[in-house]
PDB file of C-alpha atoms in Angstrom:
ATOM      1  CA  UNK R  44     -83.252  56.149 -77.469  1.00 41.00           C
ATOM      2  CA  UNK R  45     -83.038  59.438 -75.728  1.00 40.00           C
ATOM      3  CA  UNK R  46     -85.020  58.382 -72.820  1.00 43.00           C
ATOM      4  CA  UNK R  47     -82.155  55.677 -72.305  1.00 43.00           C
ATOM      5  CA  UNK R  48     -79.761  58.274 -72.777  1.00 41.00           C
ATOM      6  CA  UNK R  49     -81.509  60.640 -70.043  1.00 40.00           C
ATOM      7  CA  UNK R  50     -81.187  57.685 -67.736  1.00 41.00           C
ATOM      8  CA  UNK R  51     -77.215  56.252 -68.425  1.00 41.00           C
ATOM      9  CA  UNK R  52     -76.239  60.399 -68.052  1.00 39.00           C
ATOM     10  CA  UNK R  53     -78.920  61.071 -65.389  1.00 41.00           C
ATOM     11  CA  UNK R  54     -77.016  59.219 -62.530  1.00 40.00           C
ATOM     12  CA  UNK R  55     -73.619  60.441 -63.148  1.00 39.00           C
ATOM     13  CA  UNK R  56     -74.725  64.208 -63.346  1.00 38.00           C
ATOM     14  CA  UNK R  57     -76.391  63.864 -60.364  1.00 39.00           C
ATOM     15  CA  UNK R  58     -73.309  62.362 -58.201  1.00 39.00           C
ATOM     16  CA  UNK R  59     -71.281  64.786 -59.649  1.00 39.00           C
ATOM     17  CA  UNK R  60     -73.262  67.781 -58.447  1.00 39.00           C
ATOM     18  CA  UNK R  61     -73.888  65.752 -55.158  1.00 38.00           C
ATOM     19  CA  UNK R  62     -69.837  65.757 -54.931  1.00 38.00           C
ATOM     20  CA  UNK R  63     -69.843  69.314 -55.815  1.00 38.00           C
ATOM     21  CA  UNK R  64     -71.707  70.266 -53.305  1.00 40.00           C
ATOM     22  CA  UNK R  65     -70.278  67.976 -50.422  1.00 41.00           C
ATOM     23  CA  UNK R  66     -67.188  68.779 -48.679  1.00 43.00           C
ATOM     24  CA  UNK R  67     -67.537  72.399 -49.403  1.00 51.00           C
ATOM     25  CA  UNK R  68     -67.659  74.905 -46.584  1.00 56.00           C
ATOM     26  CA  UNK R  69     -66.218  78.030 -47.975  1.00 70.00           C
ATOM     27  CA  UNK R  70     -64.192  80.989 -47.574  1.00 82.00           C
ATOM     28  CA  UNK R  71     -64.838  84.387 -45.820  1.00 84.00           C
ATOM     29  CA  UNK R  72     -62.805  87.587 -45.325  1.00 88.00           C
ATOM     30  CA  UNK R  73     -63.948  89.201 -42.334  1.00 86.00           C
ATOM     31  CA  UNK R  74     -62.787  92.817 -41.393  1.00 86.00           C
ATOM     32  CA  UNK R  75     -63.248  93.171 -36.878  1.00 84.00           C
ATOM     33  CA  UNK R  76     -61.668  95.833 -34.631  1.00 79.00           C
ATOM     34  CA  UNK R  77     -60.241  94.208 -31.333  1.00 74.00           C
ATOM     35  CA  UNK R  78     -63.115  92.320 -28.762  1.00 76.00           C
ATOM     36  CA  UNK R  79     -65.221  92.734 -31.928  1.00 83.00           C
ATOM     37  CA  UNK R  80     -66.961  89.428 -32.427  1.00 87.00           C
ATOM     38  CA  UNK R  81     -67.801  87.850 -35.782  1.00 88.00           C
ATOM     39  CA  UNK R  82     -70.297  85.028 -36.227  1.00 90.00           C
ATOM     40  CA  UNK R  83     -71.698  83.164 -39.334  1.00 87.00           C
ATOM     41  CA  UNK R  84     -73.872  79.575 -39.629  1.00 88.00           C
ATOM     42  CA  UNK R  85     -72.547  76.907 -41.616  1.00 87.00           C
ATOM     43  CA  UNK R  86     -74.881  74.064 -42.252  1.00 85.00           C
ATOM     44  CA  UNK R  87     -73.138  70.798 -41.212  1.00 86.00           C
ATOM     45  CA  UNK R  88     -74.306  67.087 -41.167  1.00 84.00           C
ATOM     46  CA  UNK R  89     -73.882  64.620 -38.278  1.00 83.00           C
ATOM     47  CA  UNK R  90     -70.667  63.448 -37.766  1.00 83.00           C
ATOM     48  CA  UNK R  91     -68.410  65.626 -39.893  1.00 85.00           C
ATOM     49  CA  UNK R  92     -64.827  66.647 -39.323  1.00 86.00           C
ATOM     50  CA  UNK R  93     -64.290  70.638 -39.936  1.00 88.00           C
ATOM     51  CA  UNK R  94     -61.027  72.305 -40.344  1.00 89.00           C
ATOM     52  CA  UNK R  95     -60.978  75.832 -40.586  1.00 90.00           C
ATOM     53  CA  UNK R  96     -57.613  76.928 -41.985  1.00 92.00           C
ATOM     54  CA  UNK R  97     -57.138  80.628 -41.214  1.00 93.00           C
ATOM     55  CA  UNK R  98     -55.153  83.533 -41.096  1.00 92.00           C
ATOM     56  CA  UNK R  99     -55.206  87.110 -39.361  1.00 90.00           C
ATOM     57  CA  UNK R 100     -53.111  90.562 -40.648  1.00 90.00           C
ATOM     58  CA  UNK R 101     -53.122  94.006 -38.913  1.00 86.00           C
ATOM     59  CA  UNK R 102     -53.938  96.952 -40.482  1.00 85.00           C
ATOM     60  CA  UNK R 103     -50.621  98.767 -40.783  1.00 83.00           C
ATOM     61  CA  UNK R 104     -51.510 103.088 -41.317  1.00 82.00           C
ATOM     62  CA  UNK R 105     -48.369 104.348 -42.290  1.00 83.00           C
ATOM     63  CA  UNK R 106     -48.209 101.329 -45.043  1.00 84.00           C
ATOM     64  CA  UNK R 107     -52.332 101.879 -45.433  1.00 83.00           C
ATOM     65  CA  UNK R 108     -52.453  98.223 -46.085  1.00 86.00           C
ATOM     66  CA  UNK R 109     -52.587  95.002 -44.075  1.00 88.00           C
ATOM     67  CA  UNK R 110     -49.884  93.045 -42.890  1.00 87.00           C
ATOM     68  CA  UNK R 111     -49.547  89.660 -40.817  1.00 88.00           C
ATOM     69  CA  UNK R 112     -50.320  90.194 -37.774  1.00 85.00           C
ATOM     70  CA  UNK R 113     -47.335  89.735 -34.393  1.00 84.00           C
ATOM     71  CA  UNK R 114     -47.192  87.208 -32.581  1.00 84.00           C
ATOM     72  CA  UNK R 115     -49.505  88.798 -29.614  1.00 84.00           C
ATOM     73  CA  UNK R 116     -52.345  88.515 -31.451  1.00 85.00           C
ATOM     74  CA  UNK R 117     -54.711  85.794 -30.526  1.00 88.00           C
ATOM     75  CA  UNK R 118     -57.655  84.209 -32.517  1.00 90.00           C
ATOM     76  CA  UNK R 119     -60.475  83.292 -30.267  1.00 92.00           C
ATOM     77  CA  UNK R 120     -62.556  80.372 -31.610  1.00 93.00           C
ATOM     78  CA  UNK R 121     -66.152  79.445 -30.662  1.00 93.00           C
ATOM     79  CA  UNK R 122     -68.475  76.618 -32.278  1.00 94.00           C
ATOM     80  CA  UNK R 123     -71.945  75.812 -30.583  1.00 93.00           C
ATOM     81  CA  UNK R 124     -74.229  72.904 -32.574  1.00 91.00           C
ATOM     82  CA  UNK R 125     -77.798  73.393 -33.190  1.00 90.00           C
ATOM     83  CA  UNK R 126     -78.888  72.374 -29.337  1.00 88.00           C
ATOM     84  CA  UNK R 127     -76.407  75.292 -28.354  1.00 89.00           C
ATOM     85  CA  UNK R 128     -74.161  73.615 -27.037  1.00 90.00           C
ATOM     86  CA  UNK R 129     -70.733  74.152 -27.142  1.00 91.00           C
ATOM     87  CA  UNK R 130     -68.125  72.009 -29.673  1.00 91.00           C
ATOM     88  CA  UNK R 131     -65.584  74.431 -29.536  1.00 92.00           C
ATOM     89  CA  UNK R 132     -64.047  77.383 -27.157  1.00 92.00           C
ATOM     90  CA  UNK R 133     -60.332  77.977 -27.957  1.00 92.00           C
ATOM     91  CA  UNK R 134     -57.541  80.302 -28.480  1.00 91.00           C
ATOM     92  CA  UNK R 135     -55.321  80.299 -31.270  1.00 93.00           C
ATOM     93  CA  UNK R 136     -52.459  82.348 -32.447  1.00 90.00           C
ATOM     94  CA  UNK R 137     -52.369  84.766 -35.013  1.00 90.00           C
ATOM     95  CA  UNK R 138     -52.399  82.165 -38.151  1.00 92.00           C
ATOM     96  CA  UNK R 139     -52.914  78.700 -38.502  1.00 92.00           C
ATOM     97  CA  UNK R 140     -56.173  75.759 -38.123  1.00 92.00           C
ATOM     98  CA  UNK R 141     -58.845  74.569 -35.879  1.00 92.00           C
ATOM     99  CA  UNK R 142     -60.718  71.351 -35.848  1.00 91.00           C
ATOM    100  CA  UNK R 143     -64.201  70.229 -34.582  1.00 91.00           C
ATOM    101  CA  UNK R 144     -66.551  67.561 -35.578  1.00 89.00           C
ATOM    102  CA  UNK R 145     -70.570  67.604 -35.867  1.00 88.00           C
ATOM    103  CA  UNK R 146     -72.319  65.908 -33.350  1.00 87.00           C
ATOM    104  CA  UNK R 147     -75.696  66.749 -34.652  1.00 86.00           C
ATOM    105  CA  UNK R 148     -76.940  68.136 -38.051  1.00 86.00           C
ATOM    106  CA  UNK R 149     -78.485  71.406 -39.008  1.00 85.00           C
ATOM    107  CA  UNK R 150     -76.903  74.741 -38.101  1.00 88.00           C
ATOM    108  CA  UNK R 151     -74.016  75.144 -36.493  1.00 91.00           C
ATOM    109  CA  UNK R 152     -72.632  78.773 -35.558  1.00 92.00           C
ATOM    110  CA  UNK R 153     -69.284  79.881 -35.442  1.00 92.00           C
ATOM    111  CA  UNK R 154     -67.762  82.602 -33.711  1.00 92.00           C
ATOM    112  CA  UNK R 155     -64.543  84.431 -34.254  1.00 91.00           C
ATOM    113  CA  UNK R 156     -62.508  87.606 -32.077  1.00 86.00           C
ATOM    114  CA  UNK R 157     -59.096  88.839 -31.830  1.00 85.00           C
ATOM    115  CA  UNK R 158     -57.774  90.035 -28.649  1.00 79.00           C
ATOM    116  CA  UNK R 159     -53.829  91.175 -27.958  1.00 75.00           C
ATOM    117  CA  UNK R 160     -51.937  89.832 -25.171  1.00 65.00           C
ATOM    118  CA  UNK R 161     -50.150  93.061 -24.612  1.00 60.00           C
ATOM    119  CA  UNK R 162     -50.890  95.450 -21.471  1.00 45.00           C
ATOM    120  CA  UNK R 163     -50.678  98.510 -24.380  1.00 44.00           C
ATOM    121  CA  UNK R 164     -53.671  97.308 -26.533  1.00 47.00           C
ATOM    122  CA  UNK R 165     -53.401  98.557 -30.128  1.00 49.00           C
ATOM    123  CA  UNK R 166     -55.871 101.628 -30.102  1.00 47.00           C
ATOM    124  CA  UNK R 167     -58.086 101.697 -32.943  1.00 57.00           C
ATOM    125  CA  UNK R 168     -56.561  98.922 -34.828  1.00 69.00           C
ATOM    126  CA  UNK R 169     -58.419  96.977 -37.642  1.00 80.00           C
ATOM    127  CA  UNK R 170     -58.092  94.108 -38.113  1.00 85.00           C
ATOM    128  CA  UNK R 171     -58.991  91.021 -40.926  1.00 89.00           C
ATOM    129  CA  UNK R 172     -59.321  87.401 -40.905  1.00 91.00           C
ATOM    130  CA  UNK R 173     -58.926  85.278 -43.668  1.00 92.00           C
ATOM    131  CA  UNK R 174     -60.974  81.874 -42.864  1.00 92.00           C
ATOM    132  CA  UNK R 175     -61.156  78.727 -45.305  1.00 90.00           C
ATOM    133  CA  UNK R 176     -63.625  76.167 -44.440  1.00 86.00           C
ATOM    134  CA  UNK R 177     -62.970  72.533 -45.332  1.00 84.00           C
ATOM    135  CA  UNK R 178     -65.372  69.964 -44.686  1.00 80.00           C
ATOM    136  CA  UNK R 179     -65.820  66.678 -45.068  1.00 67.00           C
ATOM    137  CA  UNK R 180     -64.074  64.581 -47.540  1.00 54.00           C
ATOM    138  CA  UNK R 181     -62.199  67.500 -48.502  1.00 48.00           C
ATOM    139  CA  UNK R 182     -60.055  67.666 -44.879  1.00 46.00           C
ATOM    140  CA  UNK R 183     -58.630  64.540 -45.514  1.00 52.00           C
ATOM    141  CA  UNK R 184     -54.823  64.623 -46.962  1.00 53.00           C
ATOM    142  CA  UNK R 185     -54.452  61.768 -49.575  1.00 53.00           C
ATOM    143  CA  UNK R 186     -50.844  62.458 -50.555  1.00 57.00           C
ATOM    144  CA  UNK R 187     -49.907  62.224 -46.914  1.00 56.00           C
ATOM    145  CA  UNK R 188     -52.373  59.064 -46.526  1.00 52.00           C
ATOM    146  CA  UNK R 189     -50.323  57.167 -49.931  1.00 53.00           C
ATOM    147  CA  UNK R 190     -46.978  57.967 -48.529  1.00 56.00           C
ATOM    148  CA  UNK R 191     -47.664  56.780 -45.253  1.00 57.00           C
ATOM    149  CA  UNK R 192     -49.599  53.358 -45.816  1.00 57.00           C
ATOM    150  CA  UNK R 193     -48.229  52.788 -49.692  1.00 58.00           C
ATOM    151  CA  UNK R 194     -51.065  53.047 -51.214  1.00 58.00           C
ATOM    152  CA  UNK R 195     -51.191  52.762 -54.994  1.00 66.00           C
ATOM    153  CA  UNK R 196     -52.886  55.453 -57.384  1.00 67.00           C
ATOM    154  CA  UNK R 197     -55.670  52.720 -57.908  1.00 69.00           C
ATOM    155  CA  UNK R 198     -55.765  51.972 -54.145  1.00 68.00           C
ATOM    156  CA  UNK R 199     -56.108  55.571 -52.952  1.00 65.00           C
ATOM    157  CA  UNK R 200     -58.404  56.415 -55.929  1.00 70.00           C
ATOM    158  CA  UNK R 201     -61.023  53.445 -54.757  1.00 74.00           C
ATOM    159  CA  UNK R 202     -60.467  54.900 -51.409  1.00 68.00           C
ATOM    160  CA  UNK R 203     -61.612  58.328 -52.044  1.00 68.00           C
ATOM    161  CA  UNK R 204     -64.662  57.111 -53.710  1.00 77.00           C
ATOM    162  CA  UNK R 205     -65.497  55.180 -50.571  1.00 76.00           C
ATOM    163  CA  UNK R 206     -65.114  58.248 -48.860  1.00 72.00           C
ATOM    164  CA  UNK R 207     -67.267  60.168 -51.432  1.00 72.00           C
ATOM    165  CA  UNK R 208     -69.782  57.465 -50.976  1.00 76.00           C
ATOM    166  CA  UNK R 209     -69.900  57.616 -47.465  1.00 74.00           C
ATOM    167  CA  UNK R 210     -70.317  61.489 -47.622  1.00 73.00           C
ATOM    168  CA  UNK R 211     -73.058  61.568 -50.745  1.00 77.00           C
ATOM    169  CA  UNK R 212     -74.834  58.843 -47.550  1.00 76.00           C
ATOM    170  CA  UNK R 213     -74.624  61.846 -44.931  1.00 75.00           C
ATOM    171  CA  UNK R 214     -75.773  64.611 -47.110  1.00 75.00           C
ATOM    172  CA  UNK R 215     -78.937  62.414 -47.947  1.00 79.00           C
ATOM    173  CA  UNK R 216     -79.566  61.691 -44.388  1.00 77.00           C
ATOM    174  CA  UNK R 217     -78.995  65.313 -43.647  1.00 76.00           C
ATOM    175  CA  UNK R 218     -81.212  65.970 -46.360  1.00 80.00           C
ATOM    176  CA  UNK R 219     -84.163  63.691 -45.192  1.00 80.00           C
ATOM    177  CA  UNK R 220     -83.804  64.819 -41.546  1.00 77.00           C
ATOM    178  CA  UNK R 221     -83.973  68.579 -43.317  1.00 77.00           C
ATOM    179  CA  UNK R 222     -87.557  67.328 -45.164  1.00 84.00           C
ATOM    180  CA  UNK R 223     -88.894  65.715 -41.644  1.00 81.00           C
ATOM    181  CA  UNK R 224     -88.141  68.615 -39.929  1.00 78.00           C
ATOM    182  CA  UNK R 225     -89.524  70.890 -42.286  1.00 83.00           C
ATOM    183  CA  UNK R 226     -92.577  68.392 -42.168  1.00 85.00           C
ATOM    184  CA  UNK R 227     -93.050  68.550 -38.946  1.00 83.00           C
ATOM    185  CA  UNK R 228     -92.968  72.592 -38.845  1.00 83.00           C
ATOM    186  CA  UNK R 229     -95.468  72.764 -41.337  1.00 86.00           C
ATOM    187  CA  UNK R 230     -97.642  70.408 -39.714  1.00 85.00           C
ATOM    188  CA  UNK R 231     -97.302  72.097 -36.579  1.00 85.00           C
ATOM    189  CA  UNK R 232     -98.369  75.267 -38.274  1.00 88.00           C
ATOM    190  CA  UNK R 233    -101.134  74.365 -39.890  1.00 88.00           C
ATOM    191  CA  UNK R 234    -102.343  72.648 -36.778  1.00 87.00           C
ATOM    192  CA  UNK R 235    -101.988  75.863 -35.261  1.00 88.00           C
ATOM    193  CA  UNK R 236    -103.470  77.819 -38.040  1.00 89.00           C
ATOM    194  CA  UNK R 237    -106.834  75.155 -37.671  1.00 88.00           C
ATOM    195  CA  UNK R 238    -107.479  75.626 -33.963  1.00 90.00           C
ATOM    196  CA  UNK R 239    -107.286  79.627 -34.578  1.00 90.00           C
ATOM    197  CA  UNK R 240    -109.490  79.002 -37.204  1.00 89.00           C
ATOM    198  CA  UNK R 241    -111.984  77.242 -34.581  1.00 91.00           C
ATOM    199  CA  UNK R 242    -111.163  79.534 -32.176  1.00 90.00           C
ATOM    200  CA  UNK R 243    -112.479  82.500 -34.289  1.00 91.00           C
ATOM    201  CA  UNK R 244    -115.608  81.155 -35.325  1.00 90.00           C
ATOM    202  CA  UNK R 245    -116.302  80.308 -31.984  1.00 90.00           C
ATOM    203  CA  UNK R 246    -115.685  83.760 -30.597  1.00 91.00           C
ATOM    204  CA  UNK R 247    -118.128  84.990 -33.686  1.00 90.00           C
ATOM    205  CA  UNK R 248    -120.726  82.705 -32.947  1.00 90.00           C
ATOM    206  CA  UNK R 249    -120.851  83.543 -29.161  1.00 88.00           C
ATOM    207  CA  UNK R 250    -121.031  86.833 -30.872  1.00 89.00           C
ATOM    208  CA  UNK R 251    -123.716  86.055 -33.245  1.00 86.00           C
ATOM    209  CA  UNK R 252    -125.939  84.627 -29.873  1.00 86.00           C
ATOM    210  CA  UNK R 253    -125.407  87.366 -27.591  1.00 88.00           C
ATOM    211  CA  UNK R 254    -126.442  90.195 -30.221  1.00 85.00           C
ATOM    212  CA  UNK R 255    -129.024  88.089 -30.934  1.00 85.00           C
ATOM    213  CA  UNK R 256    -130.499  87.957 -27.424  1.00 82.00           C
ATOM    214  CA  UNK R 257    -129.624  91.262 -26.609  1.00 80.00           C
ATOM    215  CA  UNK R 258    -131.803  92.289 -29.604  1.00 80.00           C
ATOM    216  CA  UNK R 259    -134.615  90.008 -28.576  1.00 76.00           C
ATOM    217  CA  UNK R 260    -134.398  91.564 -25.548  1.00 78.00           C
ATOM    218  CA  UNK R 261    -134.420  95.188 -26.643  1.00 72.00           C
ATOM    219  CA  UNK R 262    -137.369  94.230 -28.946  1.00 73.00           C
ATOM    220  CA  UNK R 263    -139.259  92.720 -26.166  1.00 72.00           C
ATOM    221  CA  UNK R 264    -138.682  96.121 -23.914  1.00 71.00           C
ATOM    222  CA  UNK R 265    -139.811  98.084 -26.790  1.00 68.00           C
ATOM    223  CA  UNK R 266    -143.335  96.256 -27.423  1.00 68.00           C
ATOM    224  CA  UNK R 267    -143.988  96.184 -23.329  1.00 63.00           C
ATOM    225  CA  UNK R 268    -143.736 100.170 -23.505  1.00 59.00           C
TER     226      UNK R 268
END
């Protein structure tokens, strides 16, 4: 009875924390100083849209607080994909989104700056960036989608499961890619590892032969005196 149990609430759990983990890319404050460049990695599967909803604020010293930054302030945006190549190399202004999708899966970094467009660049300013990453399922506006196409709550509810579905697929194949890779690293390693194993007890072998014939030698010197 409670192995039946374990199974009818196994499945379930796990899709849920599947779901909780999918379509997650988080949020970061970041504190930079103009030109000052700010990169983090974000692990992404193949084929994912990204939209990184942001805004920037100025540090203000007679206030001693932060407020949104002018209009001459520009967000710099930079997104290379695990081959290092580049997705993404835009400016922005001060507040509002960018948008890239995955081309390939693993690690994917992400670089942020804020430069002013002024001749009289603010000396010494901080500044701070609030980022929130969406990704995935999660980028998709469903109350937008149900008042455009007329969907019904049981419509747009089936079609967000798809969706889920879909994205519980790519985080398993970014999952087994992940174990082949890993696979592959180890074996790679350990192959390694062997031949300097070999290699070392060759080297003390050749070792073991030339002391020995440099003592047979020495002996052999010693009895002809």
């Amino acid at each position: 009875m409670e192995q039946s149990a374990s199974h009818r609430y196994g499945l379930p759990l796990l899709l849920g924390q599947l779901l909780a983990l999918m379509g997650h890319g988080g949020a970061f404050y970041l504190e930079v100083r103009e030109l000052e460049e700010k990169c983090f990695i974000q692990e992404i599967p193949d084929g994912t849209v990204v939209i990184g909803n942001y805004k920037t604020e100025l540090y203000d010293p007679a206030m001693e607080k932060y407020q949104p930054s002018p209009q001459w302030i520009n967000l710099f945006v930079f997104v290379k994909d695990p081959e290092n190549k580049n997705l993404l190399a835009r400016q922005y202004g001060p507040r509002g989104s960018f948008t890239f999708t995955s081309q390939s899966p693993g690690e994917h970094q992400i670089c942020l700056h804020l430069e002013s467009i002024r001749f009289a660049l603010f000396y010494d300013g901080k500044l701070a960036i609030h980022l929130d990453m969406q990704l995935g399922e999660h980028t998709n506006d469903y109350a937008e989608f149900a008042a455009k196409d007329k969907l019904t709550q049981l419509h747009l509810r089936l079609q967000q499961l798809v969706e889920q579905v879909e994205l519980i697929q790519k985080e398993q194949e970014y999952q087994r890619w992940r174990e082949e890779r890993f696979r592959q690293t180890s074996e790679s390693t350990n192959q390694q590892v062997l031949w300097w194993s070999i290699l070392q007890t060759l080297i003390l072998v050749a070792t073991g032969v030339w002391q020995m014939r440099h003592l047979k030698s020495f002996f052999k010197a010693k009895k002809l005196v």
